[in-house]
Short mmCIF file of C-alpha atoms in Angstrom, two decimals:
data_model
loop_
_atom_site.label_atom_id
_atom_site.label_comp_id
_atom_site.label_asym_id
_atom_site.label_seq_id
_atom_site.Cartn_x
_atom_site.Cartn_y
_atom_site.Cartn_z
CA MET A 119 -146.38 101.46 -94.00
CA ILE A 120 -142.66 101.32 -93.18
CA GLY A 121 -141.82 101.06 -96.87
CA LEU A 122 -144.16 103.95 -97.64
CA LEU A 123 -142.53 106.14 -95.00
CA ARG A 124 -139.10 105.24 -96.35
CA SER A 125 -140.10 106.17 -99.89
CA GLU A 126 -141.52 109.50 -98.73
CA TRP A 127 -138.28 110.24 -96.88
CA ILE A 128 -136.28 109.49 -100.02
CA LYS A 129 -138.49 111.84 -102.04
CA LEU A 130 -138.29 114.60 -99.44
CA ARG A 131 -134.52 114.59 -99.17
CA SER A 132 -134.16 114.18 -102.95
CA ILE A 133 -135.74 117.60 -103.53
CA ARG A 134 -132.74 119.92 -103.86
CA SER A 135 -134.61 122.77 -102.26
CA THR A 136 -135.19 120.83 -99.03
CA MET A 137 -131.71 121.17 -97.58
CA TRP A 138 -131.28 124.71 -98.90
CA THR A 139 -134.59 125.74 -97.36
CA MET A 140 -133.73 124.21 -94.01
CA ALA A 141 -130.30 125.85 -94.09
CA GLY A 142 -132.01 129.17 -94.79
CA LEU A 143 -134.32 128.57 -91.84
CA VAL A 144 -131.37 128.09 -89.48
CA VAL A 145 -129.63 131.21 -90.79
CA VAL A 146 -132.77 133.33 -90.45
CA MET A 147 -133.52 132.15 -86.91
CA ILE A 148 -129.98 132.66 -85.63
CA SER A 149 -129.27 135.96 -87.40
CA PHE A 150 -132.54 137.50 -86.21
CA ALA A 151 -131.87 136.26 -82.69
CA TYR A 152 -128.46 137.92 -82.69
CA LEU A 153 -129.64 141.23 -84.15
CA ASN A 154 -132.83 141.48 -82.08
CA SER A 155 -131.00 140.63 -78.87
CA ALA A 156 -128.22 143.10 -79.64
CA ILE A 157 -130.79 145.86 -80.08
CA ALA A 158 -132.72 144.81 -76.97
CA SER A 159 -129.60 144.52 -74.82
CA ARG A 160 -129.74 148.26 -74.07
CA GLU A 161 -132.96 147.77 -72.13
CA ALA A 162 -132.60 144.12 -71.17
CA GLU A 163 -132.33 144.90 -67.47
CA ARG A 164 -135.99 145.95 -67.58
CA SER A 165 -137.19 142.80 -69.34
CA GLN A 166 -138.57 139.55 -67.96
CA ALA A 167 -137.53 136.06 -69.04
CA GLY A 168 -140.50 135.64 -71.35
CA GLU A 169 -139.84 138.96 -73.06
CA VAL A 170 -136.18 138.28 -73.81
CA THR A 171 -137.12 134.81 -75.05
CA GLN A 172 -139.62 136.34 -77.46
CA VAL A 173 -136.90 138.68 -78.67
CA ALA A 174 -134.62 135.73 -79.45
CA LEU A 175 -137.44 133.94 -81.28
CA GLY A 176 -138.50 137.04 -83.19
CA ALA A 177 -137.84 135.44 -86.58
CA ALA A 178 -140.66 132.91 -86.11
CA PRO A 179 -143.16 134.66 -88.44
CA PHE A 180 -140.61 134.75 -91.27
CA ALA A 181 -139.41 131.22 -90.51
CA SER A 182 -142.99 129.95 -90.67
CA LEU A 183 -143.21 131.16 -94.26
CA ILE A 184 -140.01 129.26 -95.08
CA VAL A 185 -141.24 125.99 -93.56
CA ALA A 186 -144.73 126.38 -95.03
CA SER A 187 -143.22 126.96 -98.47
CA LEU A 188 -141.25 123.74 -98.06
CA GLY A 189 -144.50 122.00 -97.18
CA VAL A 190 -146.01 123.24 -100.43
CA LEU A 191 -142.96 122.03 -102.38
CA ALA A 192 -143.14 118.58 -100.77
CA ILE A 193 -146.33 117.85 -102.73
CA SER A 194 -146.35 120.37 -105.59
CA SER A 195 -142.99 119.13 -106.89
CA GLU A 196 -144.60 115.75 -107.54
CA TYR A 197 -147.38 117.35 -109.56
CA ARG A 198 -144.86 119.45 -111.48
CA THR A 199 -142.74 116.47 -112.50
CA GLY A 200 -145.58 113.98 -112.91
CA MET A 201 -144.18 111.80 -110.11
CA ILE A 202 -147.58 111.94 -108.42
CA ARG A 203 -148.95 109.50 -111.00
CA THR A 204 -146.31 106.94 -110.09
CA THR A 205 -146.90 107.56 -106.40
CA LEU A 206 -150.65 107.02 -106.65
CA LEU A 207 -150.17 103.98 -108.86
CA ALA A 208 -147.94 102.43 -106.21
CA VAL A 209 -150.21 103.55 -103.34
CA PRO A 210 -153.83 103.55 -104.51
CA ARG A 211 -155.04 104.46 -101.01
CA ARG A 212 -154.53 108.19 -101.31
CA GLY A 213 -155.27 108.95 -97.69
CA ARG A 214 -152.51 106.59 -96.62
CA MET A 215 -150.09 108.26 -99.01
CA LEU A 216 -150.92 111.73 -97.69
CA ALA A 217 -150.63 110.55 -94.08
CA ALA A 218 -147.19 109.06 -94.74
CA LYS A 219 -146.04 112.23 -96.48
CA ALA A 220 -147.30 114.38 -93.60
CA ALA A 221 -145.71 112.14 -90.95
CA THR A 222 -142.34 112.11 -92.71
CA PHE A 223 -142.40 115.86 -93.28
CA ALA A 224 -143.45 116.58 -89.69
CA ALA A 225 -140.75 114.36 -88.17
CA PHE A 226 -137.98 115.86 -90.29
CA THR A 227 -138.98 119.49 -89.86
CA LEU A 228 -139.68 119.12 -86.13
CA VAL A 229 -136.09 118.03 -85.53
CA VAL A 230 -134.67 120.90 -87.60
CA ASN A 231 -137.07 123.38 -86.01
CA LEU A 232 -136.17 122.29 -82.49
CA LEU A 233 -132.47 122.70 -83.20
CA SER A 234 -133.02 126.07 -84.90
CA CYS A 235 -135.20 127.48 -82.12
CA LEU A 236 -132.84 126.24 -79.41
CA ALA A 237 -129.84 127.70 -81.25
CA ALA A 238 -131.66 131.02 -81.68
CA PHE A 239 -132.51 131.11 -77.99
CA LEU A 240 -128.95 130.32 -76.91
CA VAL A 241 -127.47 132.91 -79.26
CA GLY A 242 -129.93 135.53 -78.04
CA GLN A 243 -129.17 134.85 -74.39
CA ALA A 244 -125.43 134.86 -75.07
CA VAL A 245 -125.77 138.35 -76.56
CA LEU A 246 -127.86 139.54 -73.60
CA GLY A 247 -125.35 138.09 -71.15
CA SER A 248 -126.35 138.50 -67.52
CA HIS A 249 -129.73 139.93 -68.58
CA GLY A 250 -130.68 136.80 -70.51
CA ALA A 251 -133.00 133.96 -69.51
CA SER A 252 -132.41 130.26 -68.94
CA LEU A 253 -134.46 127.27 -69.99
CA ASP A 254 -135.43 126.43 -66.41
CA GLU A 255 -137.24 129.74 -65.87
CA PRO A 256 -141.06 129.62 -65.98
CA GLY A 257 -142.47 129.52 -69.49
CA VAL A 258 -139.14 129.66 -71.33
CA LEU A 259 -138.91 125.99 -72.29
CA ARG A 260 -142.54 126.05 -73.41
CA MET A 261 -141.84 129.06 -75.63
CA VAL A 262 -138.74 127.52 -77.24
CA ALA A 263 -140.40 124.14 -77.84
CA GLY A 264 -143.61 125.91 -78.84
CA CYS A 265 -141.73 127.85 -81.50
CA ALA A 266 -140.61 124.55 -83.04
CA LEU A 267 -144.16 123.16 -82.83
CA TYR A 268 -145.60 126.26 -84.47
CA LEU A 269 -143.10 126.13 -87.34
CA THR A 270 -143.83 122.43 -87.85
CA GLY A 271 -147.55 123.16 -87.86
CA ALA A 272 -147.02 125.91 -90.44
CA GLY A 273 -145.18 123.37 -92.60
CA LEU A 274 -148.07 120.92 -92.38
CA PHE A 275 -150.46 123.75 -93.20
CA GLY A 276 -148.38 124.44 -96.30
CA LEU A 277 -148.46 120.76 -97.22
CA ALA A 278 -152.26 120.74 -96.99
CA LEU A 279 -152.60 123.93 -99.04
CA GLY A 280 -150.13 122.59 -101.59
CA THR A 281 -152.27 119.47 -101.94
CA LEU A 282 -155.33 121.64 -102.46
CA VAL A 283 -153.75 123.94 -105.05
CA ARG A 284 -151.32 121.44 -106.68
CA HIS A 285 -149.09 124.29 -107.86
CA THR A 286 -145.99 125.70 -106.18
CA ALA A 287 -146.58 129.41 -106.76
CA GLY A 288 -150.28 129.13 -106.02
CA GLY A 289 -149.61 127.16 -102.85
CA VAL A 290 -147.09 129.70 -101.56
CA VAL A 291 -149.55 132.53 -102.25
CA ALA A 292 -152.23 130.58 -100.36
CA VAL A 293 -149.83 130.24 -97.42
CA ILE A 294 -149.11 133.98 -97.40
CA VAL A 295 -152.82 134.77 -97.50
CA ALA A 296 -153.69 132.31 -94.73
CA LEU A 297 -150.86 133.18 -92.34
CA PHE A 298 -150.26 136.88 -93.02
CA VAL A 299 -153.08 138.50 -94.97
CA LEU A 300 -156.06 136.87 -93.26
CA PRO A 301 -155.17 138.20 -89.77
CA GLN A 302 -154.88 141.70 -91.21
CA LEU A 303 -158.26 141.42 -92.89
CA VAL A 304 -159.93 140.08 -89.76
CA GLY A 305 -158.43 142.89 -87.72
CA MET A 306 -160.14 145.41 -90.01
CA LEU A 307 -163.64 144.10 -89.32
CA PRO A 308 -165.90 146.81 -87.88
CA ASN A 309 -167.80 147.08 -84.61
CA GLY A 310 -165.21 145.24 -82.57
CA ALA A 311 -165.69 142.00 -84.50
CA GLY A 312 -162.04 142.00 -85.54
CA ALA A 313 -160.79 142.24 -81.96
CA ARG A 314 -163.07 139.39 -80.89
CA LEU A 315 -162.12 137.09 -83.77
CA MET A 316 -158.41 137.89 -83.99
CA PRO A 317 -157.26 135.45 -81.25
CA TYR A 318 -158.73 132.55 -83.25
CA VAL A 319 -157.13 133.33 -86.63
CA THR A 320 -154.39 131.01 -87.99
CA SER A 321 -150.97 132.46 -87.14
CA VAL A 322 -152.29 134.66 -84.32
CA ALA A 323 -153.64 131.60 -82.52
CA GLY A 324 -150.60 129.49 -83.35
CA MET A 325 -148.06 132.00 -82.05
CA ARG A 326 -149.82 132.24 -78.70
CA ILE A 327 -147.66 129.29 -77.66
CA MET A 328 -144.63 131.58 -77.89
CA SER A 329 -146.18 134.37 -75.85
CA SER A 330 -145.80 135.19 -72.18
CA ALA A 331 -148.48 137.90 -72.17
CA PRO A 332 -152.05 137.23 -70.99
CA GLY A 333 -154.69 136.84 -73.65
CA VAL A 334 -158.11 135.46 -74.53
CA LEU A 335 -156.59 132.04 -75.16
CA THR A 336 -153.94 130.32 -73.11
CA PRO A 337 -150.75 129.41 -75.01
CA TRP A 338 -151.74 125.77 -75.48
CA ALA A 339 -155.36 126.63 -76.28
CA GLY A 340 -154.16 128.99 -78.99
CA PHE A 341 -151.95 126.30 -80.47
CA GLY A 342 -154.92 123.91 -80.31
CA VAL A 343 -156.98 126.35 -82.40
CA PHE A 344 -154.13 126.52 -84.90
CA CYS A 345 -154.13 122.72 -85.08
CA LEU A 346 -157.85 122.86 -85.91
CA TRP A 347 -157.02 125.13 -88.87
CA ILE A 348 -154.43 122.60 -90.01
CA ALA A 349 -156.87 119.71 -89.59
CA ALA A 350 -159.54 121.53 -91.61
CA ALA A 351 -157.10 122.22 -94.44
CA ALA A 352 -155.86 118.63 -94.35
CA LEU A 353 -159.41 117.26 -94.47
CA ALA A 354 -160.25 119.45 -97.46
CA ALA A 355 -157.01 118.33 -99.14
CA LEU A 356 -157.84 114.67 -98.55
CA VAL A 357 -161.36 115.02 -99.96
CA LEU A 358 -160.09 116.70 -103.14
CA LEU A 359 -157.14 114.31 -103.44
CA ARG A 360 -159.53 111.37 -103.48
CA GLY A 361 -161.95 113.01 -105.89
CA ARG A 362 -159.57 114.45 -108.50
CA ASP A 363 -157.48 112.83 -111.17
CA ALA A 364 -153.71 113.02 -110.76
#
């Protein structure tokens, strides 16, 4: 398994788009934190710690699309180049291969996401000055770490959808539909069904971990629901990966 993890790491960092995508993630998180906090600084004296933290982490929805797209690329690039045939020839146990790819991807992106979210938080609080929050205030550390966990989960969701679709453009479209379009569609359901179901839908549930407001689900329960979405997509991906030719 160590050799398999090492090979997956080599493949991940060999994709030219990996480092560019992660660099873009850092830029988006920090630039949004600066701009959002600069705008909010006029009313910061009225805000609580959780609210100013959410302002600093306001780029999370856009960042999730970046990380999820990288997750799609992590597997679709192998199908595009034909490398997947070599991979499956070397590792006939396809579930083991997918697990190693997911573990490598999660470890790498979690580190980058943690650094990005922490940097965004610090930049935001520096802009807010005396009206900013600190990591030792209630809920703030959970929101910053939760942002990194949500982005990592979005990346794994993209990896699962990329395995299902096996095509870069199609996988990215599937990510957009699952994380952005589906909540909008659910919210349009009549007779109050949308309002009842909305807390359990993909990104809505996942981003609860970054919220300080009360809701149907607690922050960790919401993230748990999001993990169930990821697990369902991963299970479907594994079933099709085992049943389809490369």
